[in-house]
Short mmCIF file of N, CA and C in Angstrom, two decimals:
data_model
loop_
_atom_site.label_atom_id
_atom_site.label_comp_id
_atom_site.label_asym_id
_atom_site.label_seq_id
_atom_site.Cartn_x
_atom_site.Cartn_y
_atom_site.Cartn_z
N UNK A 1 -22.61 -36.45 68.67
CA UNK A 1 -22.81 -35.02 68.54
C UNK A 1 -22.16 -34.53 67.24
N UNK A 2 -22.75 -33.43 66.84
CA UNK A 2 -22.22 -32.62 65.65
C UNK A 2 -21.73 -31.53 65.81
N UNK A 3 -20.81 -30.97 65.22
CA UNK A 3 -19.73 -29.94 65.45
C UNK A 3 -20.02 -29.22 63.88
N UNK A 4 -20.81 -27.77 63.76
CA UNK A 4 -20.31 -27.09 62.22
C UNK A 4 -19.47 -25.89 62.76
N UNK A 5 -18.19 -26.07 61.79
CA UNK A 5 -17.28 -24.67 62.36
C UNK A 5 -17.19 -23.50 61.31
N UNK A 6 -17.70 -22.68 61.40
CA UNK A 6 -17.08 -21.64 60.23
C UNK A 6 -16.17 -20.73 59.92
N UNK A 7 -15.53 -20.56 59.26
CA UNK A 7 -14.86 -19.37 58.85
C UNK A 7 -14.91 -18.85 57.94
N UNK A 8 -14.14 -17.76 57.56
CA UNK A 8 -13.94 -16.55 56.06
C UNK A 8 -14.14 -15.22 56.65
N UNK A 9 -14.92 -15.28 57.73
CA UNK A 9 -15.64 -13.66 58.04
C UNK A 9 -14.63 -12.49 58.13
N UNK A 10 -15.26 -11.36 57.91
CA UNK A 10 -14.19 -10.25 58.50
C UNK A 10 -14.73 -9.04 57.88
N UNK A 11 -14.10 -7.95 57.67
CA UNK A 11 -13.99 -6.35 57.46
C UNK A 11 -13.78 -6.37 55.61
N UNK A 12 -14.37 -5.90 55.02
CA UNK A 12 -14.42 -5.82 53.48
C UNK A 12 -15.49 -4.52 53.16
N UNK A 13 -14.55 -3.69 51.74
CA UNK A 13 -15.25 -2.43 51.46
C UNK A 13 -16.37 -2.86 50.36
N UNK A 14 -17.04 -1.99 50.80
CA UNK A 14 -18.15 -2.06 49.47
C UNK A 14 -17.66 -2.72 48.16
N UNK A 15 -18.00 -3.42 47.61
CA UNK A 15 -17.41 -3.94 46.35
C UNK A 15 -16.87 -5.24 46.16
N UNK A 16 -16.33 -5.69 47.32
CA UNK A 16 -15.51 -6.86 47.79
C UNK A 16 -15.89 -7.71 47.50
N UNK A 17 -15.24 -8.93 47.58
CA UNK A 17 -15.42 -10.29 48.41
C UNK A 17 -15.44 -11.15 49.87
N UNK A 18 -16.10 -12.19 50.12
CA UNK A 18 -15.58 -12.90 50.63
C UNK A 18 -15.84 -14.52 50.52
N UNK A 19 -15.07 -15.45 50.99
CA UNK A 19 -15.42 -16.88 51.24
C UNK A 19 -15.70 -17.31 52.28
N UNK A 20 -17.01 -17.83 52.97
CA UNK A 20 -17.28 -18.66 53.66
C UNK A 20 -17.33 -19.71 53.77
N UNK A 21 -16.37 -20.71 55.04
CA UNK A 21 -16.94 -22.21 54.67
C UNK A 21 -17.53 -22.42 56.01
N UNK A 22 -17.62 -23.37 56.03
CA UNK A 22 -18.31 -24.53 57.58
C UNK A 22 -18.49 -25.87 56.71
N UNK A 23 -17.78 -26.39 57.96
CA UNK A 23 -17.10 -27.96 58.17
C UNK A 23 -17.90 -28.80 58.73
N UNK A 24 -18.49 -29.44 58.88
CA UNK A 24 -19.19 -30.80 59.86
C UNK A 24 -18.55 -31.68 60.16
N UNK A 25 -18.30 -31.70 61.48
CA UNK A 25 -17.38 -33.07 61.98
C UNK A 25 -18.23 -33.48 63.57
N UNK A 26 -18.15 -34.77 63.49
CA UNK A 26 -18.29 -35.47 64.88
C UNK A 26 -19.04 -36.86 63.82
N UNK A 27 -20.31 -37.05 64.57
CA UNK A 27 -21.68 -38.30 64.55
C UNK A 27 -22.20 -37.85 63.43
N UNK A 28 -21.75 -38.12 62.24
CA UNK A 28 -21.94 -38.09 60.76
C UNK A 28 -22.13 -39.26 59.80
N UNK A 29 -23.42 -39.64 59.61
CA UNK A 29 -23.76 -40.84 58.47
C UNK A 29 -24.36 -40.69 57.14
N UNK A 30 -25.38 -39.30 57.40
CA UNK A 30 -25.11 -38.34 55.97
C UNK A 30 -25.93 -37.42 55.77
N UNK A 31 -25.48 -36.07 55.57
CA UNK A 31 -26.05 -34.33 55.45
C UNK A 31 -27.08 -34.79 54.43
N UNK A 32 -28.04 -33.67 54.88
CA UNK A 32 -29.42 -33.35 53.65
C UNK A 32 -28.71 -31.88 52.93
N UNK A 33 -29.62 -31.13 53.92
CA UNK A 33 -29.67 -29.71 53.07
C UNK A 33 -28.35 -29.41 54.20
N UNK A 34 -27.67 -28.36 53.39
CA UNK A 34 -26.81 -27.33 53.90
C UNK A 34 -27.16 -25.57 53.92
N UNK A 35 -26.82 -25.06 54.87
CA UNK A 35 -27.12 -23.41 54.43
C UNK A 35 -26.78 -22.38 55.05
N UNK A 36 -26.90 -21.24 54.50
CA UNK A 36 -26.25 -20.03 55.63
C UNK A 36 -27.91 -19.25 55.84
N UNK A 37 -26.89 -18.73 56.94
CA UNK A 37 -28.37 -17.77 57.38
C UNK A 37 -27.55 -16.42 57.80
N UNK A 38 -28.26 -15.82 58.13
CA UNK A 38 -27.52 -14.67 58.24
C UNK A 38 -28.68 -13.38 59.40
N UNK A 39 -27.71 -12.63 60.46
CA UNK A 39 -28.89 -12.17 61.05
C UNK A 39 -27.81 -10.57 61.63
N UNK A 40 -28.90 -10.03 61.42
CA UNK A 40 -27.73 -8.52 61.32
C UNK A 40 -28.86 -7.77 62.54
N UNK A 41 -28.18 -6.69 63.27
CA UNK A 41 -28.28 -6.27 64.76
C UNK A 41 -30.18 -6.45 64.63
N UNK A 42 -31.23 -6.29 65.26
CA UNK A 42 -32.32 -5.63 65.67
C UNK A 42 -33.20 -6.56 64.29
N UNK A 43 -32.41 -7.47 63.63
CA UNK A 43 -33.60 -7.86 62.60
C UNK A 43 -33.57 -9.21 63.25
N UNK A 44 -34.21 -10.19 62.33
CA UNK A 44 -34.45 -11.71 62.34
C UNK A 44 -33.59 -12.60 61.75
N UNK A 45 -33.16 -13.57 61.97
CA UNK A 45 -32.48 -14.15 60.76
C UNK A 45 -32.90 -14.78 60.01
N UNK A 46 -32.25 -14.63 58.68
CA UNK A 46 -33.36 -15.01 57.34
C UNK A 46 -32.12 -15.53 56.36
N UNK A 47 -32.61 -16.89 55.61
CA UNK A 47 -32.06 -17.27 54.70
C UNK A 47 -31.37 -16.84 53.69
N UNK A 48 -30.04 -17.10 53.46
CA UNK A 48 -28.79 -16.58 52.34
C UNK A 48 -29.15 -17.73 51.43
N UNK A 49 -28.62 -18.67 51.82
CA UNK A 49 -28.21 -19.61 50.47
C UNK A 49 -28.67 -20.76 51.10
N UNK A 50 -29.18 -21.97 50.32
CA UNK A 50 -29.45 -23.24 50.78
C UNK A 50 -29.05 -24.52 49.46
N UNK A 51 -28.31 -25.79 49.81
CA UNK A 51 -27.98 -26.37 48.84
C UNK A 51 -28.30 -27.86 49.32
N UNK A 52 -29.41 -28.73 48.74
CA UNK A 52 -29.15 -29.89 48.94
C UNK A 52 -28.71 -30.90 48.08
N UNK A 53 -28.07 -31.66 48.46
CA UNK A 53 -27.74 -32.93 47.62
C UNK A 53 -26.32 -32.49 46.58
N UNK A 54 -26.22 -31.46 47.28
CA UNK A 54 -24.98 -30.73 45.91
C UNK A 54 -25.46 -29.97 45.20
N UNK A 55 -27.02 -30.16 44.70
CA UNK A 55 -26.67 -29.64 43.37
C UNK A 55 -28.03 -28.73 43.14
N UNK A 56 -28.87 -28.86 44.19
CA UNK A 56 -30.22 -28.27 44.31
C UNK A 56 -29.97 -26.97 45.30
N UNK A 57 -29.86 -25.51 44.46
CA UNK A 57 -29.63 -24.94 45.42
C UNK A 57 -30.84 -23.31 45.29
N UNK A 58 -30.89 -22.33 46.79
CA UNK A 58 -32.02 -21.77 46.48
C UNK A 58 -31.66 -20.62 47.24
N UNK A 59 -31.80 -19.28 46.60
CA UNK A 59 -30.88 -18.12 47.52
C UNK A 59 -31.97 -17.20 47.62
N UNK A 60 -31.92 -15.82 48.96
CA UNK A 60 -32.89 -15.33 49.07
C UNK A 60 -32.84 -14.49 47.88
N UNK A 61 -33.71 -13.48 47.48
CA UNK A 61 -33.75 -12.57 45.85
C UNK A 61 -32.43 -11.42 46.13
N UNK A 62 -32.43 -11.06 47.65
CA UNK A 62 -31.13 -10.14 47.68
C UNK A 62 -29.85 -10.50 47.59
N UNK A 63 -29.77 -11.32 47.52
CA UNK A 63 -28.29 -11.89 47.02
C UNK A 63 -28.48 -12.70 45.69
N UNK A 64 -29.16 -13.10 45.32
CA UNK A 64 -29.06 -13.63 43.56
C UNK A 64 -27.83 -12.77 42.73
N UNK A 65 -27.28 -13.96 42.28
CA UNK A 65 -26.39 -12.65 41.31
C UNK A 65 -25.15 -12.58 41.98
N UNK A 66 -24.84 -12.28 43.10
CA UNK A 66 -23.91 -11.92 43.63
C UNK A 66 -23.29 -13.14 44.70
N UNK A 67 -23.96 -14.02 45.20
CA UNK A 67 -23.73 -14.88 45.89
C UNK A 67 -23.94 -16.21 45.60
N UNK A 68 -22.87 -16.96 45.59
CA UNK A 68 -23.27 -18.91 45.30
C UNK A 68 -22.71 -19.69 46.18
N UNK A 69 -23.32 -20.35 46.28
CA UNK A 69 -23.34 -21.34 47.52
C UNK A 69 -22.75 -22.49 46.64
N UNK A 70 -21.99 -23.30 47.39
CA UNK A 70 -21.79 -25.18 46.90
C UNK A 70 -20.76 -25.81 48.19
N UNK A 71 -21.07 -26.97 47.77
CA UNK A 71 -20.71 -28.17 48.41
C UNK A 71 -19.59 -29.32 48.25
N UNK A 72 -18.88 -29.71 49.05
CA UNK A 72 -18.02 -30.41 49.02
C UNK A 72 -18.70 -31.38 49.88
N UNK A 73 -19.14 -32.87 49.19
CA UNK A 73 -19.93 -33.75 50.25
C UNK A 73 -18.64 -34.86 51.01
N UNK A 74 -17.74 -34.36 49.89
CA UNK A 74 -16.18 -35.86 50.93
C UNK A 74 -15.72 -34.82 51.87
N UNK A 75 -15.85 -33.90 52.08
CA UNK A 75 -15.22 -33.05 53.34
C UNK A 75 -16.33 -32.20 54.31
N UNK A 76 -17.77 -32.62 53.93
CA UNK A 76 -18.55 -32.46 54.86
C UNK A 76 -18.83 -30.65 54.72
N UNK A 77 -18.39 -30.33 53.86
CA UNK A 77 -18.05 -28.62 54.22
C UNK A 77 -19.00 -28.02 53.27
N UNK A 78 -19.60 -26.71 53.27
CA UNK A 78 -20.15 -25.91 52.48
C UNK A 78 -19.81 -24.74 52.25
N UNK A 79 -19.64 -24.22 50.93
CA UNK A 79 -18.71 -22.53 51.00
C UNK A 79 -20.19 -21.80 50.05
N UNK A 80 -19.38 -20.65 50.84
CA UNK A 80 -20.41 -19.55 50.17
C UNK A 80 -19.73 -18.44 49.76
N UNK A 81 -19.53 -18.20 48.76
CA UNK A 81 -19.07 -16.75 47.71
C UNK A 81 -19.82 -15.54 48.02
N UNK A 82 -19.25 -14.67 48.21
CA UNK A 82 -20.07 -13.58 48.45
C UNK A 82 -19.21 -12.69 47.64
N UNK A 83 -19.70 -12.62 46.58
CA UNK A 83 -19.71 -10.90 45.88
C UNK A 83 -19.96 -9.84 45.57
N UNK A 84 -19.37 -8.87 45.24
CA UNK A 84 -20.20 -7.05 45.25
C UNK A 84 -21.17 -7.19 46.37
N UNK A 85 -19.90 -7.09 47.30
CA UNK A 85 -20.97 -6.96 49.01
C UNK A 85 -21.15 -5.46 48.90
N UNK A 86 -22.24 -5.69 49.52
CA UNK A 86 -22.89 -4.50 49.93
C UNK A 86 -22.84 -4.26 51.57
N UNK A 87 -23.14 -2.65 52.14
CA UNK A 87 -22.91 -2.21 52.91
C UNK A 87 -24.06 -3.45 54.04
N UNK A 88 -25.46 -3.46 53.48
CA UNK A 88 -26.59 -4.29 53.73
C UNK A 88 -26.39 -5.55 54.16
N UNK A 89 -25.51 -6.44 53.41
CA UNK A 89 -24.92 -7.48 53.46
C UNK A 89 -24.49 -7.97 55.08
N UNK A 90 -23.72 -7.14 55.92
CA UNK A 90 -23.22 -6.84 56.95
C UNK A 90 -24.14 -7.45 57.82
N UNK A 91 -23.84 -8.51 58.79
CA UNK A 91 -24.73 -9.39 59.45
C UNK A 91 -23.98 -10.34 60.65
N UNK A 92 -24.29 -11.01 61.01
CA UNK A 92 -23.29 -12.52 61.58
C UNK A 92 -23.97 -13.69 60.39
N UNK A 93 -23.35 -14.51 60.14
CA UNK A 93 -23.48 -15.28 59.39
C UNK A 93 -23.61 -16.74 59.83
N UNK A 94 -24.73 -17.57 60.26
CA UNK A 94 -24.80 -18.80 60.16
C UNK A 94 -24.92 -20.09 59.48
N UNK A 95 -23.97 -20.94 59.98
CA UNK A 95 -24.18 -22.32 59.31
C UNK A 95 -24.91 -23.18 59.66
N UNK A 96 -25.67 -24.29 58.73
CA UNK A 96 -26.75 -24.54 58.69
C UNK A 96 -26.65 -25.72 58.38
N UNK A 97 -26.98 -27.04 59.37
CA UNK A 97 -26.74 -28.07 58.28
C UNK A 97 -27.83 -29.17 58.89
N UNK A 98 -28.68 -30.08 58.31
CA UNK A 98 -29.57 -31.11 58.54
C UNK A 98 -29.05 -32.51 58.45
N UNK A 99 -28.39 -33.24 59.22
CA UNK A 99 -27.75 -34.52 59.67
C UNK A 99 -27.97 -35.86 60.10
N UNK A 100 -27.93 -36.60 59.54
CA UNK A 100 -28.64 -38.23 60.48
C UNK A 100 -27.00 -38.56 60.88
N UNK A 101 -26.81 -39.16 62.21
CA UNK A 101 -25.96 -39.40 62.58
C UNK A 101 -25.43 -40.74 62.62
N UNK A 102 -26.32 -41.75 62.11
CA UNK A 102 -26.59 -43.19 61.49
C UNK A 102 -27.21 -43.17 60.84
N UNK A 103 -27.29 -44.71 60.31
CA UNK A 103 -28.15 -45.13 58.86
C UNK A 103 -29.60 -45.39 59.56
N UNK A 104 -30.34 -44.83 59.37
CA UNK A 104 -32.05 -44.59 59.36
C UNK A 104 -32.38 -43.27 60.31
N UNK A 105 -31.25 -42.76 61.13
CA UNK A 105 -31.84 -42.12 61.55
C UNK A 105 -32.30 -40.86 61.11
N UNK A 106 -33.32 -40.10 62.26
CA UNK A 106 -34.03 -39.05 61.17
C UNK A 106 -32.71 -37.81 61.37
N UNK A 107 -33.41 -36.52 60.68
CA UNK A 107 -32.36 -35.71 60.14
C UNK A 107 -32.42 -34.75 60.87
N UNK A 108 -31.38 -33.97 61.90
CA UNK A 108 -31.65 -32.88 62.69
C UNK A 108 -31.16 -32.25 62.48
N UNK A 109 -31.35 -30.66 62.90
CA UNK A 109 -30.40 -29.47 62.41
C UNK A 109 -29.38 -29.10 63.25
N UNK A 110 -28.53 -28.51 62.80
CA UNK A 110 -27.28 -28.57 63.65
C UNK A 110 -27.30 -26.97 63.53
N UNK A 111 -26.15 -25.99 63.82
CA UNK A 111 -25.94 -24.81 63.70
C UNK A 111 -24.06 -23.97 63.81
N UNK A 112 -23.95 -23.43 63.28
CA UNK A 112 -22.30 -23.08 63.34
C UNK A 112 -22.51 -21.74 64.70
N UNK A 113 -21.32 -21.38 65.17
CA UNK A 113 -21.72 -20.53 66.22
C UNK A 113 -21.34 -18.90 65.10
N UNK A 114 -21.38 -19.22 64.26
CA UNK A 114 -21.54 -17.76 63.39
C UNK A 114 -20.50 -16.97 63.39
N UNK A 115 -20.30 -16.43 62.87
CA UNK A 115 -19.04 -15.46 62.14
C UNK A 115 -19.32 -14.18 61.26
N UNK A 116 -18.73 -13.12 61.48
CA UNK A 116 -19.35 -11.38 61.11
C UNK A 116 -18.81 -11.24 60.16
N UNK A 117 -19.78 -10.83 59.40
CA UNK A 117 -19.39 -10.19 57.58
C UNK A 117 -19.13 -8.45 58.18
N UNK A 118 -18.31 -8.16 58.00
CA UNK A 118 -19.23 -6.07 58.11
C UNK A 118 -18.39 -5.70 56.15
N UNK A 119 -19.05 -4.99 55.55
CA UNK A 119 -18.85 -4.32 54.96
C UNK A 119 -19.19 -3.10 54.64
N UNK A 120 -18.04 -2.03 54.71
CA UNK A 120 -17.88 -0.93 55.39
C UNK A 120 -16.71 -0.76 54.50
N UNK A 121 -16.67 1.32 53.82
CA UNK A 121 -15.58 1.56 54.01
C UNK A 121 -14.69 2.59 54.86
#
């Protein structure tokens, strides 16, 4: 089994920052893509940031600019920068990660149990 844990979340004013990471630990032989998602009250959740291989990465158009995603592949972990948050921004935030848990096997998605951005002042 796979375990993604996240943290960084919390209360930040218009303008702010924050850092997100999520960790992957358990039945690990080796991550594809990594990513956040993000899903705020009465909408859908829809793609923030996505990074595979390290170095291939692809963000939705509302965060360009303000948000970067990267990877640490020896610690399994993925962080996400979030800058000049906006009030909009404000969501739960999921982690996202695609995993073979041995060598050939195929790649499944895993999920973090999510963590709340609000920005608010």
């Amino acid at each position: 089994q796979v375990q993604l844990v996240e943290s960084g979340g919390g209360l930040v004013q218009p303008g702010g920052s924050l850092r997100l990471s999520c960790a992957a630990s358990g039945s690990i032989s080796s991550i594809n893509a990594m990513g956040w998602y993000r899903q705020a009250p009465g909408k859908q959740r829809e793609l923030v940031a996505s990074i595979i291989s390290g170095s291939i990465t692809n963000y939705a158009d509302s965060v360009k600019g303000r948000f970067a995603i990267s990877r640490d592949n020896g610690k399994n972990t993925v962080y996400l920068q979030m800058n000049s948050l906006k009030p909009e921004d404000t969501a739960a935030y999921y982690c996202n990660a695609y995993v073979s848990s041995y060598a050939g096997a195929r790649y499944r998605a895993y999920w973090g149990q999510g963590t709340q951005v609000t920005v608010s002042s």
